[in-house]
């Protein structure tokens, strides 16, 4: 199998690449980042602001804004209660494990925030979490007051920062700005920037893009999602290789195809059918069995809500001499019984040819949208059909 998608996480996430993966054009096209799940830990979420004081423990990721304490990540409503408005949220939504950079305004004050969807369903931005905050004075010095652990704030000195937190995880020295980074994880860190002329703090950025524990226990619906109900199996293979219509194990499918469609045709889902798959997310290594043949496949949940594995879509099938020996027929009559010359006569020259010590790979299409013929001494050993579009047609 040639692809491991996301995840995006991945925290997949969404996508400008600073993360967690664009260009900004309109409000609805602002960059989104994908969070990598293997790099995160769970934490408790704070939903009620407390005024006046924060911990001296830097890695509790607490911040004072205008005298109000916040612990990141926290719900946007926590900021909203204290007068902060998301002027550029629009009607945008985020997939699970994505974040995007936006601005919050409070009167004349503006801060940059990282809005993160740390839930298992697609969510509108106002329902997401503030998981990062950047504060720096504007030209009119109208930024909010800000303070982090041990009282470090705008205009604190380099020596004061070092005295408070010790040696940074990383120190960058530039022409006009020096930056001290303190971090406890890939998405949990502080960037403290100092003006090289004054040697004083110019801006403070804190992020803690960590999913709250409570979002992992939300129940999922047992009702078949609409995207699965809307699937219609084709009645033929057709003539276009990139229609991803196939005859597999004696039945017609158009990838991506629901697991339920495979089950209807005699397949058994051997992986845990009730495993919760976040919205717009995928999993590899899922096992389906037909008779005594086992297909290790990859699946995608195309619903806007978290769904059990059994309501997801198969995006990869194969015929393999040393694996799933399931008869596979492609457009124009090509199958595992065809020669590679017949493949080329049917589809033309491949997009790419790779070679290893024992095998030759004839690749048609591109990553996540491809058909691969693997040969050994000219004989087809394996056919891979892989199609996992971002959205269903």
mmCIF file of C-alpha atoms in Angstrom:
data_model
loop_
_atom_site.group_PDB
_atom_site.id
_atom_site.type_symbol
_atom_site.label_atom_id
_atom_site.label_comp_id
_atom_site.label_asym_id
_atom_site.label_seq_id
_atom_site.Cartn_x
_atom_site.Cartn_y
_atom_site.Cartn_z
ATOM 1 C CA UNK A 1 0.000 0.000 0.000
ATOM 2 C CA UNK A 2 1.531 3.239 -1.071
ATOM 3 C CA UNK A 3 -0.225 5.940 0.975
ATOM 4 C CA UNK A 4 -0.763 7.031 4.480
ATOM 5 C CA UNK A 5 -3.046 9.995 4.451
ATOM 6 C CA UNK A 6 -3.129 12.794 7.031
ATOM 7 C CA UNK A 7 -3.152 12.783 9.747
ATOM 8 C CA UNK A 8 -3.328 14.599 7.824
ATOM 9 C CA UNK A 9 -3.795 14.145 12.217
ATOM 10 C CA UNK A 10 -3.569 14.549 10.964
ATOM 11 C CA UNK A 11 -3.597 17.315 14.678
ATOM 12 C CA UNK A 12 -3.593 16.156 9.669
ATOM 13 C CA UNK A 13 -3.817 19.053 10.986
ATOM 14 C CA UNK A 14 -5.503 21.847 7.421
ATOM 15 C CA UNK A 15 -3.816 23.942 4.887
ATOM 16 C CA UNK A 16 -0.908 26.490 5.336
ATOM 17 C CA UNK A 17 2.368 24.909 6.102
ATOM 18 C CA UNK A 18 3.765 26.417 9.195
ATOM 19 C CA UNK A 19 1.850 22.741 10.682
ATOM 20 C CA UNK A 20 0.258 21.905 11.415
ATOM 21 C CA UNK A 21 -1.437 21.836 5.866
ATOM 22 C CA UNK A 22 -2.071 27.629 1.534
ATOM 23 C CA UNK A 23 -2.362 31.017 0.624
ATOM 24 C CA UNK A 24 -4.835 33.507 1.960
ATOM 25 C CA UNK A 25 -7.255 34.985 -0.571
ATOM 26 C CA UNK A 26 -10.601 35.544 1.045
ATOM 27 C CA UNK A 27 -11.829 34.946 4.547
ATOM 28 C CA UNK A 28 -12.996 31.471 3.598
ATOM 29 C CA UNK A 29 -9.617 30.633 2.085
ATOM 30 C CA UNK A 30 -7.434 31.476 5.081
ATOM 31 C CA UNK A 31 -4.739 28.892 5.724
ATOM 32 C CA UNK A 32 -5.472 25.819 7.771
ATOM 33 C CA UNK A 33 -2.970 23.554 9.396
ATOM 34 C CA UNK A 34 -3.012 19.840 10.150
ATOM 35 C CA UNK A 35 -2.057 18.614 13.576
ATOM 36 C CA UNK A 36 -0.065 15.383 13.749
ATOM 37 C CA UNK A 37 -1.659 13.081 16.275
ATOM 38 C CA UNK A 38 1.528 11.276 17.207
ATOM 39 C CA UNK A 39 2.973 14.532 18.552
ATOM 40 C CA UNK A 40 0.182 15.413 20.983
ATOM 41 C CA UNK A 41 -0.934 14.661 24.494
ATOM 42 C CA UNK A 42 -4.294 15.255 26.089
ATOM 43 C CA UNK A 43 -4.990 18.030 28.564
ATOM 44 C CA UNK A 44 -7.893 19.433 30.478
ATOM 45 C CA UNK A 45 -9.643 22.456 29.000
ATOM 46 C CA UNK A 46 -10.524 25.666 30.853
ATOM 47 C CA UNK A 47 -13.851 27.197 29.903
ATOM 48 C CA UNK A 48 -14.244 29.832 32.609
ATOM 49 C CA UNK A 49 -11.833 32.779 32.782
ATOM 50 C CA UNK A 50 -10.440 33.755 36.149
ATOM 51 C CA UNK A 51 -9.113 37.210 36.791
ATOM 52 C CA UNK A 52 -6.012 38.398 38.497
ATOM 53 C CA UNK A 53 -3.319 35.720 38.631
ATOM 54 C CA UNK A 54 -1.735 32.816 36.761
ATOM 55 C CA UNK A 55 0.653 30.033 37.707
ATOM 56 C CA UNK A 56 4.432 30.491 37.802
ATOM 57 C CA UNK A 57 4.652 27.165 35.935
ATOM 58 C CA UNK A 58 5.400 28.211 32.352
ATOM 59 C CA UNK A 59 4.178 24.908 30.971
ATOM 60 C CA UNK A 60 0.647 25.285 32.224
ATOM 61 C CA UNK A 61 0.248 27.647 29.257
ATOM 62 C CA UNK A 62 -1.603 30.364 31.120
ATOM 63 C CA UNK A 63 -1.719 33.979 30.004
ATOM 64 C CA UNK A 64 -3.076 37.241 31.398
ATOM 65 C CA UNK A 65 -4.765 39.536 28.872
ATOM 66 C CA UNK A 66 -6.022 42.860 30.188
ATOM 67 C CA UNK A 67 -5.881 41.347 33.661
ATOM 68 C CA UNK A 68 -7.999 38.295 32.771
ATOM 69 C CA UNK A 69 -6.428 34.838 33.062
ATOM 70 C CA UNK A 70 -6.814 32.217 30.327
ATOM 71 C CA UNK A 71 -5.458 28.673 30.158
ATOM 72 C CA UNK A 72 -4.881 27.413 26.627
ATOM 73 C CA UNK A 73 -6.611 25.786 24.928
ATOM 74 C CA UNK A 74 -9.918 27.331 25.896
ATOM 75 C CA UNK A 75 -13.225 27.749 24.124
ATOM 76 C CA UNK A 76 -13.700 30.850 22.005
ATOM 77 C CA UNK A 77 -16.750 31.677 24.125
ATOM 78 C CA UNK A 78 -14.367 32.288 27.033
ATOM 79 C CA UNK A 79 -12.740 35.125 25.094
ATOM 80 C CA UNK A 80 -16.104 36.276 23.744
ATOM 81 C CA UNK A 81 -17.424 36.797 27.280
ATOM 82 C CA UNK A 82 -14.611 39.259 27.830
ATOM 83 C CA UNK A 83 -15.344 41.394 24.775
ATOM 84 C CA UNK A 84 -13.231 39.685 22.103
ATOM 85 C CA UNK A 85 -14.855 39.374 18.674
ATOM 86 C CA UNK A 86 -13.789 37.198 15.755
ATOM 87 C CA UNK A 87 -14.092 39.693 12.894
ATOM 88 C CA UNK A 88 -12.727 37.367 10.214
ATOM 89 C CA UNK A 89 -14.355 34.061 11.179
ATOM 90 C CA UNK A 90 -16.972 34.196 8.430
ATOM 91 C CA UNK A 91 -18.828 30.930 7.912
ATOM 92 C CA UNK A 92 -15.654 28.843 7.808
ATOM 93 C CA UNK A 93 -15.493 25.386 9.334
ATOM 94 C CA UNK A 94 -12.543 23.282 10.416
ATOM 95 C CA UNK A 95 -12.075 19.553 10.114
ATOM 96 C CA UNK A 96 -10.942 17.696 13.240
ATOM 97 C CA UNK A 97 -7.266 18.212 14.075
ATOM 98 C CA UNK A 98 -6.970 21.415 12.046
ATOM 99 C CA UNK A 99 -6.155 24.941 13.051
ATOM 100 C CA UNK A 100 -6.258 28.286 11.287
ATOM 101 C CA UNK A 101 -4.812 31.710 12.085
ATOM 102 C CA UNK A 102 -7.367 34.480 12.686
ATOM 103 C CA UNK A 103 -7.680 37.781 14.565
ATOM 104 C CA UNK A 104 -9.729 38.802 17.575
ATOM 105 C CA UNK A 105 -10.692 42.398 18.323
ATOM 106 C CA UNK A 106 -11.692 44.072 21.548
ATOM 107 C CA UNK A 107 -12.458 47.722 20.820
ATOM 108 C CA UNK A 108 -9.244 49.115 19.306
ATOM 109 C CA UNK A 109 -7.192 46.134 20.491
ATOM 110 C CA UNK A 110 -6.230 43.251 18.219
ATOM 111 C CA UNK A 111 -4.566 39.896 18.874
ATOM 112 C CA UNK A 112 -3.646 37.037 16.552
ATOM 113 C CA UNK A 113 -5.027 33.655 17.559
ATOM 114 C CA UNK A 114 -4.826 30.052 16.454
ATOM 115 C CA UNK A 115 -8.328 28.622 16.290
ATOM 116 C CA UNK A 116 -8.175 24.819 16.527
ATOM 117 C CA UNK A 117 -10.800 22.130 16.101
ATOM 118 C CA UNK A 118 -9.881 19.675 18.830
ATOM 119 C CA UNK A 119 -13.176 17.833 18.540
ATOM 120 C CA UNK A 120 -14.095 14.751 16.492
ATOM 121 C CA UNK A 121 -16.654 16.485 14.251
ATOM 122 C CA UNK A 122 -16.374 19.256 11.673
ATOM 123 C CA UNK A 123 -17.038 22.508 13.558
ATOM 124 C CA UNK A 124 -17.637 26.178 12.678
ATOM 125 C CA UNK A 125 -14.759 28.334 13.870
ATOM 126 C CA UNK A 126 -16.730 30.028 16.708
ATOM 127 C CA UNK A 127 -17.280 26.568 18.190
ATOM 128 C CA UNK A 128 -13.557 25.786 18.148
ATOM 129 C CA UNK A 129 -10.837 26.483 20.681
ATOM 130 C CA UNK A 130 -8.405 29.349 21.078
ATOM 131 C CA UNK A 131 -5.196 27.318 21.237
ATOM 132 C CA UNK A 132 -2.653 30.054 20.498
ATOM 133 C CA UNK A 133 -2.316 33.779 21.170
ATOM 134 C CA UNK A 134 0.181 36.322 19.805
ATOM 135 C CA UNK A 135 0.397 39.803 21.300
ATOM 136 C CA UNK A 136 2.564 42.646 20.076
ATOM 137 C CA UNK A 137 2.058 46.417 20.259
ATOM 138 C CA UNK A 138 0.755 48.145 17.162
ATOM 139 C CA UNK A 139 1.937 51.498 15.826
ATOM 140 C CA UNK A 140 -0.399 53.278 18.254
ATOM 141 C CA UNK A 141 0.585 51.072 21.194
ATOM 142 C CA UNK A 142 -3.033 50.009 21.582
ATOM 143 C CA UNK A 143 -2.385 46.304 22.168
ATOM 144 C CA UNK A 144 -3.752 44.619 25.285
ATOM 145 C CA UNK A 145 -1.702 44.233 28.412
ATOM 146 C CA UNK A 146 -0.153 40.781 28.519
ATOM 147 C CA UNK A 147 1.713 38.724 31.077
ATOM 148 C CA UNK A 148 2.867 35.103 31.256
ATOM 149 C CA UNK A 149 4.405 33.004 34.028
ATOM 150 C CA UNK A 150 6.576 34.865 36.566
ATOM 151 C CA UNK A 151 5.421 38.237 35.302
ATOM 152 C CA UNK A 152 7.213 38.325 31.937
ATOM 153 C CA UNK A 153 5.511 40.879 29.694
ATOM 154 C CA UNK A 154 6.102 43.287 26.823
ATOM 155 C CA UNK A 155 9.265 45.359 27.627
ATOM 156 C CA UNK A 156 10.742 42.726 29.959
ATOM 157 C CA UNK A 157 14.489 42.417 29.382
ATOM 158 C CA UNK A 158 16.448 39.513 28.002
ATOM 159 C CA UNK A 159 18.071 38.952 31.394
ATOM 160 C CA UNK A 160 14.686 38.908 33.090
ATOM 161 C CA UNK A 161 13.411 36.238 30.701
ATOM 162 C CA UNK A 162 16.467 34.057 31.233
ATOM 163 C CA UNK A 163 16.274 34.543 35.002
ATOM 164 C CA UNK A 164 12.611 33.506 34.943
ATOM 165 C CA UNK A 165 12.778 30.481 32.633
ATOM 166 C CA UNK A 166 16.425 29.533 32.207
ATOM 167 C CA UNK A 167 18.078 28.526 28.954
ATOM 168 C CA UNK A 168 15.560 28.405 26.062
ATOM 169 C CA UNK A 169 14.851 25.318 23.968
ATOM 170 C CA UNK A 170 16.087 27.354 21.000
ATOM 171 C CA UNK A 171 17.508 30.845 20.504
ATOM 172 C CA UNK A 172 17.405 32.651 17.160
ATOM 173 C CA UNK A 173 19.443 35.809 16.588
ATOM 174 C CA UNK A 174 18.391 38.029 13.696
ATOM 175 C CA UNK A 175 19.173 41.515 12.474
ATOM 176 C CA UNK A 176 16.313 43.292 14.245
ATOM 177 C CA UNK A 177 14.664 40.564 16.309
ATOM 178 C CA UNK A 178 16.017 37.869 18.618
ATOM 179 C CA UNK A 179 13.657 35.041 19.498
ATOM 180 C CA UNK A 180 13.678 32.750 22.523
ATOM 181 C CA UNK A 181 11.630 29.559 22.217
ATOM 182 C CA UNK A 182 10.502 27.502 25.195
ATOM 183 C CA UNK A 183 8.611 24.314 24.389
ATOM 184 C CA UNK A 184 7.236 21.156 25.942
ATOM 185 C CA UNK A 185 5.968 19.570 22.729
ATOM 186 C CA UNK A 186 5.585 20.018 18.987
ATOM 187 C CA UNK A 187 2.500 22.193 19.408
ATOM 188 C CA UNK A 188 3.071 23.477 22.944
ATOM 189 C CA UNK A 189 5.508 26.384 23.066
ATOM 190 C CA UNK A 190 6.305 30.049 23.648
ATOM 191 C CA UNK A 191 8.092 32.366 21.224
ATOM 192 C CA UNK A 192 9.365 35.452 22.991
ATOM 193 C CA UNK A 193 10.766 38.010 20.534
ATOM 194 C CA UNK A 194 13.055 40.832 21.588
ATOM 195 C CA UNK A 195 14.102 44.022 19.810
ATOM 196 C CA UNK A 196 17.844 43.814 19.187
ATOM 197 C CA UNK A 197 18.267 47.560 19.808
ATOM 198 C CA UNK A 198 16.614 47.664 23.222
ATOM 199 C CA UNK A 199 17.083 44.002 24.179
ATOM 200 C CA UNK A 200 13.504 44.066 25.464
ATOM 201 C CA UNK A 201 10.528 41.828 24.720
ATOM 202 C CA UNK A 202 8.679 43.008 21.629
ATOM 203 C CA UNK A 203 6.067 40.246 21.218
ATOM 204 C CA UNK A 204 4.859 37.119 23.002
ATOM 205 C CA UNK A 205 3.370 34.106 21.252
ATOM 206 C CA UNK A 206 1.996 31.151 23.209
ATOM 207 C CA UNK A 207 0.396 28.040 21.767
ATOM 208 C CA UNK A 208 -0.882 24.817 23.286
ATOM 209 C CA UNK A 209 -2.723 22.945 20.555
ATOM 210 C CA UNK A 210 -3.695 19.965 22.673
ATOM 211 C CA UNK A 211 -7.079 18.185 22.567
ATOM 212 C CA UNK A 212 -9.122 18.369 25.760
ATOM 213 C CA UNK A 213 -9.837 14.963 27.269
ATOM 214 C CA UNK A 214 -13.568 15.509 27.308
ATOM 215 C CA UNK A 215 -13.890 15.711 23.513
ATOM 216 C CA UNK A 216 -12.680 12.133 23.164
ATOM 217 C CA UNK A 217 -15.703 10.635 24.966
ATOM 218 C CA UNK A 218 -18.518 12.107 22.888
ATOM 219 C CA UNK A 219 -20.950 9.432 21.657
ATOM 220 C CA UNK A 220 -21.348 8.919 17.923
ATOM 221 C CA UNK A 221 -24.551 8.232 16.055
ATOM 222 C CA UNK A 222 -25.426 4.661 15.178
ATOM 223 C CA UNK A 223 -27.585 5.807 12.246
ATOM 224 C CA UNK A 224 -26.177 5.266 8.776
ATOM 225 C CA UNK A 225 -24.787 8.641 7.575
ATOM 226 C CA UNK A 226 -26.212 10.332 4.487
ATOM 227 C CA UNK A 227 -22.962 9.964 2.523
ATOM 228 C CA UNK A 228 -23.227 6.193 2.861
ATOM 229 C CA UNK A 229 -26.940 6.147 2.015
ATOM 230 C CA UNK A 230 -26.247 8.163 -1.141
ATOM 231 C CA UNK A 231 -23.716 5.667 -2.530
ATOM 232 C CA UNK A 232 -24.810 3.848 -5.682
ATOM 233 C CA UNK A 233 -22.815 0.917 -6.980
ATOM 234 C CA UNK A 234 -22.079 1.019 -10.726
ATOM 235 C CA UNK A 235 -23.583 -1.565 -13.058
ATOM 236 C CA UNK A 236 -20.434 -1.868 -15.170
ATOM 237 C CA UNK A 237 -16.742 -1.145 -15.159
ATOM 238 C CA UNK A 238 -16.783 1.458 -17.922
ATOM 239 C CA UNK A 239 -13.858 2.473 -20.118
ATOM 240 C CA UNK A 240 -12.031 5.130 -18.062
ATOM 241 C CA UNK A 241 -9.265 3.859 -15.780
ATOM 242 C CA UNK A 242 -9.635 6.970 -13.605
ATOM 243 C CA UNK A 243 -13.335 6.473 -13.033
ATOM 244 C CA UNK A 244 -12.114 4.045 -10.355
ATOM 245 C CA UNK A 245 -14.927 1.685 -11.256
ATOM 246 C CA UNK A 246 -13.867 -1.933 -10.861
ATOM 247 C CA UNK A 247 -15.152 -5.456 -10.663
ATOM 248 C CA UNK A 248 -13.697 -6.919 -7.489
ATOM 249 C CA UNK A 249 -14.453 -10.383 -6.189
ATOM 250 C CA UNK A 250 -17.303 -10.619 -8.678
ATOM 251 C CA UNK A 251 -19.038 -7.349 -7.711
ATOM 252 C CA UNK A 252 -18.960 -3.820 -9.083
ATOM 253 C CA UNK A 253 -17.641 -0.926 -6.985
ATOM 254 C CA UNK A 254 -16.800 2.712 -7.514
ATOM 255 C CA UNK A 255 -14.102 3.869 -5.116
ATOM 256 C CA UNK A 256 -14.425 5.213 -2.534
ATOM 257 C CA UNK A 257 -17.046 2.594 -1.624
ATOM 258 C CA UNK A 258 -18.726 2.138 1.772
ATOM 259 C CA UNK A 259 -17.699 -0.766 3.966
ATOM 260 C CA UNK A 260 -21.411 -1.586 4.130
ATOM 261 C CA UNK A 261 -21.373 -2.214 0.359
ATOM 262 C CA UNK A 262 -18.537 -4.720 0.784
ATOM 263 C CA UNK A 263 -20.396 -6.407 3.644
ATOM 264 C CA UNK A 264 -23.500 -6.671 1.458
ATOM 265 C CA UNK A 265 -21.357 -8.623 -1.015
ATOM 266 C CA UNK A 266 -20.092 -11.138 1.530
ATOM 267 C CA UNK A 267 -17.094 -9.363 3.044
ATOM 268 C CA UNK A 268 -16.523 -9.435 6.807
ATOM 269 C CA UNK A 269 -15.039 -6.438 8.634
ATOM 270 C CA UNK A 270 -12.399 -7.954 10.919
ATOM 271 C CA UNK A 271 -11.202 -4.683 12.466
ATOM 272 C CA UNK A 272 -13.200 -3.179 15.341
ATOM 273 C CA UNK A 273 -16.395 -1.928 13.632
ATOM 274 C CA UNK A 274 -17.205 0.487 16.460
ATOM 275 C CA UNK A 275 -13.862 2.293 16.535
ATOM 276 C CA UNK A 276 -14.628 6.012 16.339
ATOM 277 C CA UNK A 277 -13.186 7.742 13.252
ATOM 278 C CA UNK A 278 -13.158 11.568 13.444
ATOM 279 C CA UNK A 279 -14.887 13.485 10.661
ATOM 280 C CA UNK A 280 -12.882 13.838 7.431
ATOM 281 C CA UNK A 281 -10.210 11.462 8.728
ATOM 282 C CA UNK A 282 -8.724 8.185 7.610
ATOM 283 C CA UNK A 283 -7.171 4.998 8.984
ATOM 284 C CA UNK A 284 -4.832 2.465 7.378
ATOM 285 C CA UNK A 285 -4.476 -1.238 8.120
ATOM 286 C CA UNK A 286 -8.214 -1.989 8.283
ATOM 287 C CA UNK A 287 -8.912 -5.652 7.532
ATOM 288 C CA UNK A 288 -11.749 -7.005 5.398
ATOM 289 C CA UNK A 289 -12.097 -10.726 4.694
ATOM 290 C CA UNK A 290 -13.903 -12.579 1.925
ATOM 291 C CA UNK A 291 -13.847 -16.330 2.350
ATOM 292 C CA UNK A 292 -10.196 -17.075 3.187
ATOM 293 C CA UNK A 293 -8.723 -13.935 1.573
ATOM 294 C CA UNK A 294 -7.891 -10.843 3.656
ATOM 295 C CA UNK A 295 -7.625 -7.312 2.271
ATOM 296 C CA UNK A 296 -5.622 -4.834 4.357
ATOM 297 C CA UNK A 297 -7.057 -1.552 3.214
ATOM 298 C CA UNK A 298 -7.335 2.104 4.128
ATOM 299 C CA UNK A 299 -10.581 3.865 4.916
ATOM 300 C CA UNK A 300 -11.914 7.416 5.054
ATOM 301 C CA UNK A 301 -14.794 8.929 6.995
ATOM 302 C CA UNK A 302 -16.405 11.382 4.577
ATOM 303 C CA UNK A 303 -19.092 12.495 7.017
ATOM 304 C CA UNK A 304 -19.017 15.887 8.778
ATOM 305 C CA UNK A 305 -19.394 13.998 12.039
ATOM 306 C CA UNK A 306 -17.388 11.323 13.764
ATOM 307 C CA UNK A 307 -18.606 7.889 12.739
ATOM 308 C CA UNK A 308 -17.887 4.290 13.710
ATOM 309 C CA UNK A 309 -15.435 2.521 11.426
ATOM 310 C CA UNK A 310 -18.231 0.454 9.892
ATOM 311 C CA UNK A 311 -19.730 3.645 8.377
ATOM 312 C CA UNK A 312 -16.517 4.621 6.568
ATOM 313 C CA UNK A 313 -15.429 4.200 2.936
ATOM 314 C CA UNK A 314 -12.846 1.850 1.448
ATOM 315 C CA UNK A 315 -10.370 3.837 -0.655
ATOM 316 C CA UNK A 316 -7.861 1.101 -1.547
ATOM 317 C CA UNK A 317 -8.174 -2.379 -3.053
ATOM 318 C CA UNK A 318 -5.606 -4.775 -4.474
ATOM 319 C CA UNK A 319 -4.939 -8.040 -6.139
ATOM 320 C CA UNK A 320 -1.719 -9.552 -4.774
ATOM 321 C CA UNK A 321 -0.162 -12.947 -5.421
ATOM 322 C CA UNK A 322 1.167 -12.960 -1.848
ATOM 323 C CA UNK A 323 -1.824 -11.255 -0.255
ATOM 324 C CA UNK A 324 -5.437 -10.696 -1.181
ATOM 325 C CA UNK A 325 -5.889 -12.967 -4.195
ATOM 326 C CA UNK A 326 -9.227 -11.435 -5.099
ATOM 327 C CA UNK A 327 -10.018 -11.295 -8.852
ATOM 328 C CA UNK A 328 -9.792 -7.669 -9.997
ATOM 329 C CA UNK A 329 -11.013 -6.386 -13.353
ATOM 330 C CA UNK A 330 -10.350 -2.836 -14.572
ATOM 331 C CA UNK A 331 -11.705 -0.906 -17.578
ATOM 332 C CA UNK A 332 -10.925 -2.311 -21.032
ATOM 333 C CA UNK A 333 -10.731 -5.845 -19.671
ATOM 334 C CA UNK A 334 -7.428 -5.488 -17.816
ATOM 335 C CA UNK A 335 -6.989 -7.860 -14.865
ATOM 336 C CA UNK A 336 -4.333 -9.724 -12.903
ATOM 337 C CA UNK A 337 -4.219 -12.174 -15.812
ATOM 338 C CA UNK A 338 -3.155 -9.463 -18.299
ATOM 339 C CA UNK A 339 0.398 -8.846 -19.431
ATOM 340 C CA UNK A 340 2.076 -5.508 -18.893
ATOM 341 C CA UNK A 341 2.108 -5.052 -22.673
ATOM 342 C CA UNK A 342 -1.684 -5.375 -22.667
ATOM 343 C CA UNK A 343 -1.868 -2.803 -19.875
ATOM 344 C CA UNK A 344 0.172 -0.306 -21.884
ATOM 345 C CA UNK A 345 -1.830 -1.033 -25.039
ATOM 346 C CA UNK A 346 -5.030 -0.292 -23.109
ATOM 347 C CA UNK A 347 -3.948 2.787 -21.146
ATOM 348 C CA UNK A 348 -0.868 4.131 -22.917
ATOM 349 C CA UNK A 349 2.451 4.885 -21.328
ATOM 350 C CA UNK A 350 2.349 5.075 -17.523
ATOM 351 C CA UNK A 351 2.766 8.339 -15.650
ATOM 352 C CA UNK A 352 5.862 6.945 -13.989
ATOM 353 C CA UNK A 353 7.954 3.780 -13.853
ATOM 354 C CA UNK A 354 9.949 2.782 -10.746
ATOM 355 C CA UNK A 355 12.233 -0.171 -10.222
ATOM 356 C CA UNK A 356 13.625 -2.090 -7.282
ATOM 357 C CA UNK A 357 15.916 -5.102 -7.142
ATOM 358 C CA UNK A 358 13.042 -7.504 -7.780
ATOM 359 C CA UNK A 359 10.065 -5.487 -8.998
ATOM 360 C CA UNK A 360 9.041 -2.924 -11.586
ATOM 361 C CA UNK A 361 6.216 -0.477 -10.868
ATOM 362 C CA UNK A 362 4.036 0.977 -13.625
ATOM 363 C CA UNK A 363 2.170 3.915 -12.094
ATOM 364 C CA UNK A 364 -0.868 5.569 -13.670
ATOM 365 C CA UNK A 365 -2.151 8.759 -12.023
ATOM 366 C CA UNK A 366 -0.832 10.476 -8.910
ATOM 367 C CA UNK A 367 -0.665 9.981 -5.166
ATOM 368 C CA UNK A 368 -4.094 9.241 -3.654
ATOM 369 C CA UNK A 369 -5.492 8.864 -7.196
ATOM 370 C CA UNK A 370 -3.584 6.089 -8.912
ATOM 371 C CA UNK A 371 -3.473 2.580 -10.272
ATOM 372 C CA UNK A 372 -0.184 0.708 -9.886
ATOM 373 C CA UNK A 373 0.866 -2.485 -11.650
ATOM 374 C CA UNK A 374 3.739 -4.313 -9.938
ATOM 375 C CA UNK A 375 5.609 -6.800 -12.097
ATOM 376 C CA UNK A 376 8.291 -9.413 -11.532
ATOM 377 C CA UNK A 377 10.119 -10.513 -14.668
ATOM 378 C CA UNK A 378 7.334 -9.007 -16.751
ATOM 379 C CA UNK A 379 4.510 -10.827 -14.956
ATOM 380 C CA UNK A 380 1.933 -8.894 -12.945
ATOM 381 C CA UNK A 381 2.327 -9.741 -9.262
ATOM 382 C CA UNK A 382 0.120 -7.036 -7.809
ATOM 383 C CA UNK A 383 -2.437 -4.394 -8.813
ATOM 384 C CA UNK A 384 -3.151 -1.498 -6.470
ATOM 385 C CA UNK A 385 -6.161 0.789 -6.948
ATOM 386 C CA UNK A 386 -5.988 3.803 -4.650
ATOM 387 C CA UNK A 387 -8.497 6.650 -4.727
ATOM 388 C CA UNK A 388 -9.162 8.862 -1.713
ATOM 389 C CA UNK A 389 -10.401 12.287 -2.855
ATOM 390 C CA UNK A 390 -10.766 15.025 -0.256
ATOM 391 C CA UNK A 391 -14.531 15.075 -0.795
ATOM 392 C CA UNK A 392 -17.024 12.754 -2.444
ATOM 393 C CA UNK A 393 -18.519 13.828 -5.778
#
